[in-house]
N, C-alpha and C. Protein backbone atom coordinates (compact mmCIF):
# COMPACT_ATOMS: atom_id res chain seq x y z
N UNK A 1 151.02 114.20 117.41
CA UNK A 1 149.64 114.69 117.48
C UNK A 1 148.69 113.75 116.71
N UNK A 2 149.25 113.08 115.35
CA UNK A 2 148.25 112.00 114.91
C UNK A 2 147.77 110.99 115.90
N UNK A 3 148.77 110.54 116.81
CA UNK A 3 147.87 109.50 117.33
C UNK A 3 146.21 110.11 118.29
N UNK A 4 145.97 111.11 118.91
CA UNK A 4 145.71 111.18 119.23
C UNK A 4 144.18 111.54 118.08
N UNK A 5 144.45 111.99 117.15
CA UNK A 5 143.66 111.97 116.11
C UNK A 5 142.77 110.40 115.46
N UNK A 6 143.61 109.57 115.81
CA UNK A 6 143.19 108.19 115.59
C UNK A 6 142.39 107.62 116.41
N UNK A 7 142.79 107.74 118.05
CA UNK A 7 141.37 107.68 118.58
C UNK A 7 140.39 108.15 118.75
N UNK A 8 140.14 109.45 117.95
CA UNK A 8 138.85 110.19 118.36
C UNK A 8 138.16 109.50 117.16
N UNK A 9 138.88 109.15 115.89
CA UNK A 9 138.43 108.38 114.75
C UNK A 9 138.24 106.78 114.62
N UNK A 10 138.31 106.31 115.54
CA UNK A 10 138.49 104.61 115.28
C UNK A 10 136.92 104.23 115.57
N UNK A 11 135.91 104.78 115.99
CA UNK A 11 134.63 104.35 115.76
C UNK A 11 133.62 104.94 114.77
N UNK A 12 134.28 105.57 113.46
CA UNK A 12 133.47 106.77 112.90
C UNK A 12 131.99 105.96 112.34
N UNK A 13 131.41 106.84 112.36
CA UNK A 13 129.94 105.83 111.69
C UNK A 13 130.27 105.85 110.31
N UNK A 14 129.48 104.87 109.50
CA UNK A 14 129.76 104.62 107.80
C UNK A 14 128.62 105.24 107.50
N UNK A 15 128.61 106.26 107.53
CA UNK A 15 127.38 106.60 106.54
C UNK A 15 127.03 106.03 104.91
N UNK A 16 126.23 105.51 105.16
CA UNK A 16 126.00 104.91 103.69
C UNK A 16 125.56 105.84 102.57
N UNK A 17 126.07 105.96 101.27
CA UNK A 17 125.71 107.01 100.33
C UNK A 17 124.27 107.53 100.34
N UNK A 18 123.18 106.43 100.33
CA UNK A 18 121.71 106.99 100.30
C UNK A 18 121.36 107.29 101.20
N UNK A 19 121.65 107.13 102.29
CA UNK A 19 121.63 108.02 103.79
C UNK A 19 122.25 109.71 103.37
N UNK A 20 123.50 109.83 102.83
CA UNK A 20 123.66 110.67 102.39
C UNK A 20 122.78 111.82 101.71
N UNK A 21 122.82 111.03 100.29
CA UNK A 21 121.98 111.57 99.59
C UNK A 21 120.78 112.05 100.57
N UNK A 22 120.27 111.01 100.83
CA UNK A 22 118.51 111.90 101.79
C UNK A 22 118.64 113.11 102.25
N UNK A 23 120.10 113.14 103.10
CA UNK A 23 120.06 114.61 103.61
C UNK A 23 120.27 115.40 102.80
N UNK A 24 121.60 115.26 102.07
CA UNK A 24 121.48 116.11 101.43
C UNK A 24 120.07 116.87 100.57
N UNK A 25 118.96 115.69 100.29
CA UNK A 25 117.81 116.63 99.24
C UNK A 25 117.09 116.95 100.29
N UNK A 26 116.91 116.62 101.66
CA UNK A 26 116.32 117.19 102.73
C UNK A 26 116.97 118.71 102.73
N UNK A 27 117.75 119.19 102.74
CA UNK A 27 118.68 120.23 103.05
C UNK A 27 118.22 120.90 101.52
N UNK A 28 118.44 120.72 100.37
CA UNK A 28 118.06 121.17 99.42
C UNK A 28 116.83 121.91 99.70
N UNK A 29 115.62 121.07 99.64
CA UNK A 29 114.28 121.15 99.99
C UNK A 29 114.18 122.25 101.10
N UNK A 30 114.87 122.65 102.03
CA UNK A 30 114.33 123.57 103.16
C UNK A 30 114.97 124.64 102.69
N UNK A 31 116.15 124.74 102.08
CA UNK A 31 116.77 125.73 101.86
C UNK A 31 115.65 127.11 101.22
N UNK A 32 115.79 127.97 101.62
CA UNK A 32 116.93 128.67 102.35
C UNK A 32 116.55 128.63 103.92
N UNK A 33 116.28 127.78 104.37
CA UNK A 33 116.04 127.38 105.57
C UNK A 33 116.79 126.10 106.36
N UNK A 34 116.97 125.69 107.88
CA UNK A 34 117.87 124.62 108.06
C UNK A 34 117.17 123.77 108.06
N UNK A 35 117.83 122.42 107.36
CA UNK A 35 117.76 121.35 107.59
C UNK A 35 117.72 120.47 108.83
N UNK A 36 116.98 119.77 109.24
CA UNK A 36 117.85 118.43 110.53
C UNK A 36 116.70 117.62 110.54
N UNK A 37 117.43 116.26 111.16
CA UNK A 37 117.19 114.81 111.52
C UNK A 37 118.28 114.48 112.21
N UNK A 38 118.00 113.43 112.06
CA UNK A 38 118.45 112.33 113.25
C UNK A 38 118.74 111.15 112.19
N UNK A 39 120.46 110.14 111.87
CA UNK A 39 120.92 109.53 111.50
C UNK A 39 121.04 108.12 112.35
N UNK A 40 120.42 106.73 112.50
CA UNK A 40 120.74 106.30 112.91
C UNK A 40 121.12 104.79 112.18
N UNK A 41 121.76 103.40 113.11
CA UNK A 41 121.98 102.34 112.47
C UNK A 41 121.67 101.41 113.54
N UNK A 42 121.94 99.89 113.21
CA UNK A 42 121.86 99.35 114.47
C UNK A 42 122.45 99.27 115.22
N UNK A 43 122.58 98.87 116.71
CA UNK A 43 123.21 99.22 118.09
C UNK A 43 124.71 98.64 118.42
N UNK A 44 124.91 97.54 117.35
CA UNK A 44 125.65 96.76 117.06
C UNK A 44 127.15 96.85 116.42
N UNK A 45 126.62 98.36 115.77
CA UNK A 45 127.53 98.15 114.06
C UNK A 45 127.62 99.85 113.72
N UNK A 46 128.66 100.08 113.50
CA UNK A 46 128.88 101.52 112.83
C UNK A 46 127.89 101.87 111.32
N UNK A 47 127.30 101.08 110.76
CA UNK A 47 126.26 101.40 109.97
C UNK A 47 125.64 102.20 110.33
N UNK A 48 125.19 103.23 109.43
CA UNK A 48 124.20 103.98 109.62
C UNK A 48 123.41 103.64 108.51
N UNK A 49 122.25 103.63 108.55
CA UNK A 49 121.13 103.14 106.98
C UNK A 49 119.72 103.39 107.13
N UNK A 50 119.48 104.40 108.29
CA UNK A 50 118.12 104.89 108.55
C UNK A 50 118.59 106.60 109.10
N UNK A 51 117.56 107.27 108.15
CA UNK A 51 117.03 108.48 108.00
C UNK A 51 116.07 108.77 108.97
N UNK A 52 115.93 109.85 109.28
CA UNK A 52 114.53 110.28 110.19
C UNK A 52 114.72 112.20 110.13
N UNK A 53 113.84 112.24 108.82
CA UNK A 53 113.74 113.59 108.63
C UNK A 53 112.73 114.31 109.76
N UNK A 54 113.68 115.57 110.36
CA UNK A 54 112.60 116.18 111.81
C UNK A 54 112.13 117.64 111.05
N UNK A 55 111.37 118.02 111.21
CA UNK A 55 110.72 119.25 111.08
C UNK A 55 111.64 120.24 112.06
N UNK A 56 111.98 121.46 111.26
CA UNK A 56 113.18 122.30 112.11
C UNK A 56 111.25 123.25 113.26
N UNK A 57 111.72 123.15 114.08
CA UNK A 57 110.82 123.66 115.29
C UNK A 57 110.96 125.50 115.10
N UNK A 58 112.06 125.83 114.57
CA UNK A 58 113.08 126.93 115.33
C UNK A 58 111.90 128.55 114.85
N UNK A 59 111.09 128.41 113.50
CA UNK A 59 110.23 129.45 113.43
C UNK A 59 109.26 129.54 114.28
N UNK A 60 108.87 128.48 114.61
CA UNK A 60 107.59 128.72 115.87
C UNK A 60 108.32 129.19 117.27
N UNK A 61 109.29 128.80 117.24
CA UNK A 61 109.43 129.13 118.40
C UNK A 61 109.82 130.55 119.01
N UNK A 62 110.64 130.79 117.53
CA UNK A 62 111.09 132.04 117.19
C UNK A 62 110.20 133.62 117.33
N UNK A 63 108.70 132.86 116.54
CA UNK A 63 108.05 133.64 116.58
C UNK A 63 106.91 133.73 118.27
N UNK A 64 107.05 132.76 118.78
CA UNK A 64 106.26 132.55 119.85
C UNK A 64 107.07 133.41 121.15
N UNK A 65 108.66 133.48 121.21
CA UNK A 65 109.14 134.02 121.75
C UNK A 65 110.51 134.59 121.51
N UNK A 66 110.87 135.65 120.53
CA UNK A 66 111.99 136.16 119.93
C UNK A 66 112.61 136.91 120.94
N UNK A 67 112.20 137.03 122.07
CA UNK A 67 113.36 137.09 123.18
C UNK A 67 114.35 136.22 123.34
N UNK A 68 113.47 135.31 123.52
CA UNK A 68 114.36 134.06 124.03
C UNK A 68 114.74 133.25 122.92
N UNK A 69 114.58 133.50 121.97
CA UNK A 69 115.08 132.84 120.37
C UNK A 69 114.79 134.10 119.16
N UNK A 70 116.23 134.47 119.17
CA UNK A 70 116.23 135.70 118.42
C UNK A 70 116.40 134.89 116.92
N UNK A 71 117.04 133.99 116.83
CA UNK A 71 116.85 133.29 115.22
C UNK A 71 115.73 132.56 114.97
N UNK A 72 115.66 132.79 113.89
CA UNK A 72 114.71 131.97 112.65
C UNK A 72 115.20 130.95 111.95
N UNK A 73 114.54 129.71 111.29
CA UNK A 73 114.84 128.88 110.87
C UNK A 73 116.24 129.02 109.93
N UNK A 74 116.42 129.94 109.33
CA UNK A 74 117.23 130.37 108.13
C UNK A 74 118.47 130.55 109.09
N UNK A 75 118.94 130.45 110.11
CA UNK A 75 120.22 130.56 110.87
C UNK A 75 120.06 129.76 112.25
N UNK A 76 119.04 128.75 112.32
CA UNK A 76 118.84 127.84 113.56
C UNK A 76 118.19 126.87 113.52
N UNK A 77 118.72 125.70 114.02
CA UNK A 77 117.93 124.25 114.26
C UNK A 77 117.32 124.25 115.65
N UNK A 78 115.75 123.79 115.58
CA UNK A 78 115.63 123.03 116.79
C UNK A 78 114.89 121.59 116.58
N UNK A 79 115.32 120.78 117.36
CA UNK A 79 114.32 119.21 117.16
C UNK A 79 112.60 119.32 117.78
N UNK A 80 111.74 118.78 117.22
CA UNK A 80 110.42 119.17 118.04
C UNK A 80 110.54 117.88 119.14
N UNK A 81 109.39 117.74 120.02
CA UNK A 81 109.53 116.89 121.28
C UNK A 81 109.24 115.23 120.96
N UNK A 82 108.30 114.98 119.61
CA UNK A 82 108.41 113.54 119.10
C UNK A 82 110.11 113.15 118.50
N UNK A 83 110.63 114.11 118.04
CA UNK A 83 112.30 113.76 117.58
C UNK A 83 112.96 113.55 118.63
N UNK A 84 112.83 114.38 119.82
CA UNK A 84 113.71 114.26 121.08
C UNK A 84 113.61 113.22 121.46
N UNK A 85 112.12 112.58 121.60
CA UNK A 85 111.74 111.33 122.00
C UNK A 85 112.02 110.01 121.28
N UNK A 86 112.12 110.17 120.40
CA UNK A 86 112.87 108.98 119.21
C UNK A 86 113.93 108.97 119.89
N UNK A 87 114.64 109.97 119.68
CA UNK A 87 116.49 110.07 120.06
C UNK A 87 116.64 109.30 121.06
N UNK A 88 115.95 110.35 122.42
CA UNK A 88 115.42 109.46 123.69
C UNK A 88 115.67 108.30 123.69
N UNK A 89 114.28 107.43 123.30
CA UNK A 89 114.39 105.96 122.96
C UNK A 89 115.39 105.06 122.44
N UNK A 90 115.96 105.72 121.43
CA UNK A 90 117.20 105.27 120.46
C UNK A 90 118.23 104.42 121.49
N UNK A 91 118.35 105.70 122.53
CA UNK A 91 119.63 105.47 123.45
C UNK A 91 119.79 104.50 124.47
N UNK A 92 118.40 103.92 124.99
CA UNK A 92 118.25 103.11 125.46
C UNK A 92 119.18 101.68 125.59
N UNK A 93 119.39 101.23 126.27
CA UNK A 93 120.33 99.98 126.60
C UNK A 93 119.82 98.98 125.47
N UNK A 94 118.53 98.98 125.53
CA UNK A 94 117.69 97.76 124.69
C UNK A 94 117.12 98.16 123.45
N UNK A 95 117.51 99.18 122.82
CA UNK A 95 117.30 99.86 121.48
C UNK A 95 117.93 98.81 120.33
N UNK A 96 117.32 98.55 119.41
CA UNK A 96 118.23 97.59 118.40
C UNK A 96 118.69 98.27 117.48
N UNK A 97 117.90 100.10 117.38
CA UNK A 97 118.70 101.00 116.21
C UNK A 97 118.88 101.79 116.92
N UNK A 98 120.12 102.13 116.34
CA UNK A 98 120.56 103.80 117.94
C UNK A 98 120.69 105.05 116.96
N UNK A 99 120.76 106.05 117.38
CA UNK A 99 120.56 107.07 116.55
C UNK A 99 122.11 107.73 117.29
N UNK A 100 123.04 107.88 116.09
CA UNK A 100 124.76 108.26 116.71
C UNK A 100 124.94 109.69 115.98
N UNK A 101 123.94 110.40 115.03
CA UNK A 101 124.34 111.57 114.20
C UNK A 101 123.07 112.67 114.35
N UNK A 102 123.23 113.75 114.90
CA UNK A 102 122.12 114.91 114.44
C UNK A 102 122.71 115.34 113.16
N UNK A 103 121.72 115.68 112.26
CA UNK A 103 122.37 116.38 111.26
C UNK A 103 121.61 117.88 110.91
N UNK A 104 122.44 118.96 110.15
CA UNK A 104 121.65 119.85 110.44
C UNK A 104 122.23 120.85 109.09
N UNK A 105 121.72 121.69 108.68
CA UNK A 105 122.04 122.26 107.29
C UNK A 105 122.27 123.88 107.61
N UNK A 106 123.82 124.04 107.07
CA UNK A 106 123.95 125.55 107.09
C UNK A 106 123.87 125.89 105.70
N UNK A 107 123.20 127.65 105.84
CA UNK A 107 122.57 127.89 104.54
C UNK A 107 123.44 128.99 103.92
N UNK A 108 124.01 128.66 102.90
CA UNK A 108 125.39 130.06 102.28
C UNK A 108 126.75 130.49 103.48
N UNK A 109 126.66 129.23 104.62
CA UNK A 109 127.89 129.93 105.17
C UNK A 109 129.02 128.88 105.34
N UNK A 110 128.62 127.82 104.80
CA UNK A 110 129.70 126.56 104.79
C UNK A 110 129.59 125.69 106.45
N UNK A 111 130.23 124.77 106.40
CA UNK A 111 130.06 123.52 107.29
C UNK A 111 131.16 123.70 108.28
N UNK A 112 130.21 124.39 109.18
CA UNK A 112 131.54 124.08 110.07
C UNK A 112 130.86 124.56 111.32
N UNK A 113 131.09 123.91 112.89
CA UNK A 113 130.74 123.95 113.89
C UNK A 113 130.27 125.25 114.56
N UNK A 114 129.23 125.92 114.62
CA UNK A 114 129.58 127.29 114.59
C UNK A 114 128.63 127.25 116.33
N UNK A 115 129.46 128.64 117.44
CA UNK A 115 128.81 128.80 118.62
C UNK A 115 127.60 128.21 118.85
N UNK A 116 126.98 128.59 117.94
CA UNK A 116 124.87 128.74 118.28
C UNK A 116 124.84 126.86 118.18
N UNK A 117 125.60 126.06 117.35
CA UNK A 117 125.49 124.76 117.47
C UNK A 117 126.20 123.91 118.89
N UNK A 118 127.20 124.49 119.20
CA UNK A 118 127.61 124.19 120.54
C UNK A 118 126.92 124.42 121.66
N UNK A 119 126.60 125.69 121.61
CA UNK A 119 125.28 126.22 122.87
C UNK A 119 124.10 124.54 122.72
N UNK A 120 123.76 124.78 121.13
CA UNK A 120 122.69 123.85 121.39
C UNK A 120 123.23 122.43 121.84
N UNK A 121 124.26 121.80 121.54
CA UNK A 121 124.42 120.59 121.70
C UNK A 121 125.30 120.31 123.06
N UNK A 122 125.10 121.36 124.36
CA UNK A 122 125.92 121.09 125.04
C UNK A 122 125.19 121.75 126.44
N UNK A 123 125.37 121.28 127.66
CA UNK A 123 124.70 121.84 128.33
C UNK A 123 126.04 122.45 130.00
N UNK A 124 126.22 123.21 130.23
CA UNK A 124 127.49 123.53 131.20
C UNK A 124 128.96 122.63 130.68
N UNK A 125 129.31 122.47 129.49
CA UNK A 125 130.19 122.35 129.18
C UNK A 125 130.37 120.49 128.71
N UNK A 126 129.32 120.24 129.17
CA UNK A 126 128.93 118.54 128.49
C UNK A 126 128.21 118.44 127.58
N UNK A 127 128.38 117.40 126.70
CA UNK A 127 127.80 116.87 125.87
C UNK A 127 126.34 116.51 126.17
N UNK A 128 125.03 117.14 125.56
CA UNK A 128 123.84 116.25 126.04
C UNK A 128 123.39 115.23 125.83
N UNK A 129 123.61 114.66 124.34
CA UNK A 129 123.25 113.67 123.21
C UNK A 129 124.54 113.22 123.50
N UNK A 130 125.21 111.73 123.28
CA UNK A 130 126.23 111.23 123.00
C UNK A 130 126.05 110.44 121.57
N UNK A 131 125.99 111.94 120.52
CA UNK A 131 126.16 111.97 119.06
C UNK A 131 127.06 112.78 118.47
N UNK A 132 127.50 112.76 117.12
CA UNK A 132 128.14 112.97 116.52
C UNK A 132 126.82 114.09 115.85
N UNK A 133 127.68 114.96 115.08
CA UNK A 133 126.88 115.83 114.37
C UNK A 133 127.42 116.24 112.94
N UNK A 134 126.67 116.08 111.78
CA UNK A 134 126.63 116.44 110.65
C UNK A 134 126.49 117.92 110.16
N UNK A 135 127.24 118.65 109.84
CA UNK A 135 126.41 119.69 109.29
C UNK A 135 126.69 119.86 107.48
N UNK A 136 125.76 120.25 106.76
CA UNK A 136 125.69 120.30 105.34
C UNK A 136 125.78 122.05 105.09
N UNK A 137 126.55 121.93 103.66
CA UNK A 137 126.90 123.39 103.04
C UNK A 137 126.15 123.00 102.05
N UNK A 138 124.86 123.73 102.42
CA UNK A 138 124.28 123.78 101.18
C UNK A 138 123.95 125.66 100.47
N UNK A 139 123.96 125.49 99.80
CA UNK A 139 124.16 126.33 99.17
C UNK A 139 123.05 127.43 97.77
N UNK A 140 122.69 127.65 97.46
CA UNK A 140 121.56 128.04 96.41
C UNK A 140 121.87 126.98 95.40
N UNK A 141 122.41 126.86 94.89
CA UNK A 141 122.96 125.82 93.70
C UNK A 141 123.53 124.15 94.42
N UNK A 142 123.04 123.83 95.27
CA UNK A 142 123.01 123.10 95.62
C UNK A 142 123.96 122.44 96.62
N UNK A 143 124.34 121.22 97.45
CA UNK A 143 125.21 121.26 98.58
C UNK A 143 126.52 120.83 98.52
N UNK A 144 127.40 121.39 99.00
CA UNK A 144 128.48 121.52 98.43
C UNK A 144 129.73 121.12 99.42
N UNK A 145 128.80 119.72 100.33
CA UNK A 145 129.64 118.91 101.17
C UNK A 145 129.22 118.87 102.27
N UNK A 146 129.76 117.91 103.37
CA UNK A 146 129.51 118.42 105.08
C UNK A 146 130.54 117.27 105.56
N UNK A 147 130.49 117.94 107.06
CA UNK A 147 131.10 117.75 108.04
C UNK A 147 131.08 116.86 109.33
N UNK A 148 131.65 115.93 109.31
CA UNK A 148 130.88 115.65 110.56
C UNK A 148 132.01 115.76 111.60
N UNK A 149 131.13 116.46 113.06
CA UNK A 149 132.08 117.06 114.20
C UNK A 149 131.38 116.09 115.38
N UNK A 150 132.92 115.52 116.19
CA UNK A 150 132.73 114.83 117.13
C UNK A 150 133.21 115.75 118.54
N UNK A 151 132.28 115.80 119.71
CA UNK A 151 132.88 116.53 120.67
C UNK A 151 134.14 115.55 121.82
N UNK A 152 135.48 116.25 121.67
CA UNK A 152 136.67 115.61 122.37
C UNK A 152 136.94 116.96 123.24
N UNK A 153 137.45 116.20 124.63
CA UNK A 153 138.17 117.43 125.11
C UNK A 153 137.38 118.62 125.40
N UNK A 154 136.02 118.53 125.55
CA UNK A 154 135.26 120.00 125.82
C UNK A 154 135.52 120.67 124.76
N UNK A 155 135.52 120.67 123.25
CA UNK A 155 135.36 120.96 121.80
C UNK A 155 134.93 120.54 121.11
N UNK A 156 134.34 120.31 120.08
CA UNK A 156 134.01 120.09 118.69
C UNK A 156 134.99 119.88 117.81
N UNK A 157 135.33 118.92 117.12
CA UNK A 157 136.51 118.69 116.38
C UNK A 157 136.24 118.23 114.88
N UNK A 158 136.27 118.18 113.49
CA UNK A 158 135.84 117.60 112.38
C UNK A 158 136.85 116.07 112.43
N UNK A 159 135.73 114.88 112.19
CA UNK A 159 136.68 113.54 112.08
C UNK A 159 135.90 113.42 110.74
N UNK A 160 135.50 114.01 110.24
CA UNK A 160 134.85 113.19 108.83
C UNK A 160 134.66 114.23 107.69
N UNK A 161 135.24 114.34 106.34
CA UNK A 161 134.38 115.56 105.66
C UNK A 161 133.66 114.82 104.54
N UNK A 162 132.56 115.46 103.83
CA UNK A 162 132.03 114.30 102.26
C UNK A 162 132.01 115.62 101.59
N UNK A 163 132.40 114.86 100.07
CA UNK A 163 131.76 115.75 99.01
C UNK A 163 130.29 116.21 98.81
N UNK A 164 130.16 117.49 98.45
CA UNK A 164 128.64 117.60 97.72
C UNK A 164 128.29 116.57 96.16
N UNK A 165 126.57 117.39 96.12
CA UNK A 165 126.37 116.61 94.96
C UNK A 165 126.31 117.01 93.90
């Protein structure tokens, strides 16, 4: 079963510590609310070394239509339409920085892939973004690690974990 673990891992991005760090005090800062951005590096190179903090969308929308978005920021990410459009762009053939990580902050329930993030990152059973996704445990006292989940196989799988700070 390891090998098969090795290729879902042989391109992981390097997140660089102050890339780190950012999110993490991004995630601090919203708490008790979610965190997200968009992680990217150049097109070239598993580096990651650019940040792009997004404004979570998910209360306006929430409140504009709680039918159709029964959560609030405090249990949901959404990207607004200038982030989509970065991403967008990112992906492009001729992009020189690509954006390979959403990242996104769970608040008191720990890091880990949960339904409402699959719904969002997937559309009839595909991948929409061909990214990797971060999520942070942050916590009242501060964050206390994250995850990053790559989708294999029509799942979500963890290839990466970091310490908190």
């Amino acid at each position: 079963a390891m090998s098969g673990k090795s290729s879902v891992t042989e391109n992981l991005p390097q997140i660089q510590p102050e890339v780190l760090r950012a999110c993490y005090a991004d995630a601090r800062a919203r708490y008790p609310e979610e965190a997200c951005g968009l992680l990217s590096g150049p097109a070239d190179s598993a580096q990651i070394d650019t940040v792009r903090v997004c404004e979570n969308q998910q209360n306006r929308l929430h409140q504009r239509d709680p039918k159709t978005h029964p959560r609030d920021a405090r249990t949901a990410y959404s990207l607004g339409f200038r982030d989509l459009q970065f991403l967008d762009d990112s992906l492009a053939a001729s992009s020189p920085q690509r954006v390979r990580i959403i990242y996104h902050s769970h608040c008191n329930v720990g890091a880990y892939f949960s339904p409402e993030d699959e719904r969002a990152a997937t559309f009839e059973g595909q991948l929409i973004y061909p990214v990797d996704y971060l999520v942070i445990d942050c916590q009242a006292d501060g964050v206390r690690g994250a995850k990053l989940f790559r989708f294999v196989d029509g799942g979500f799988v963890e290839i990466a974990a970091y310490p908190g700070d």
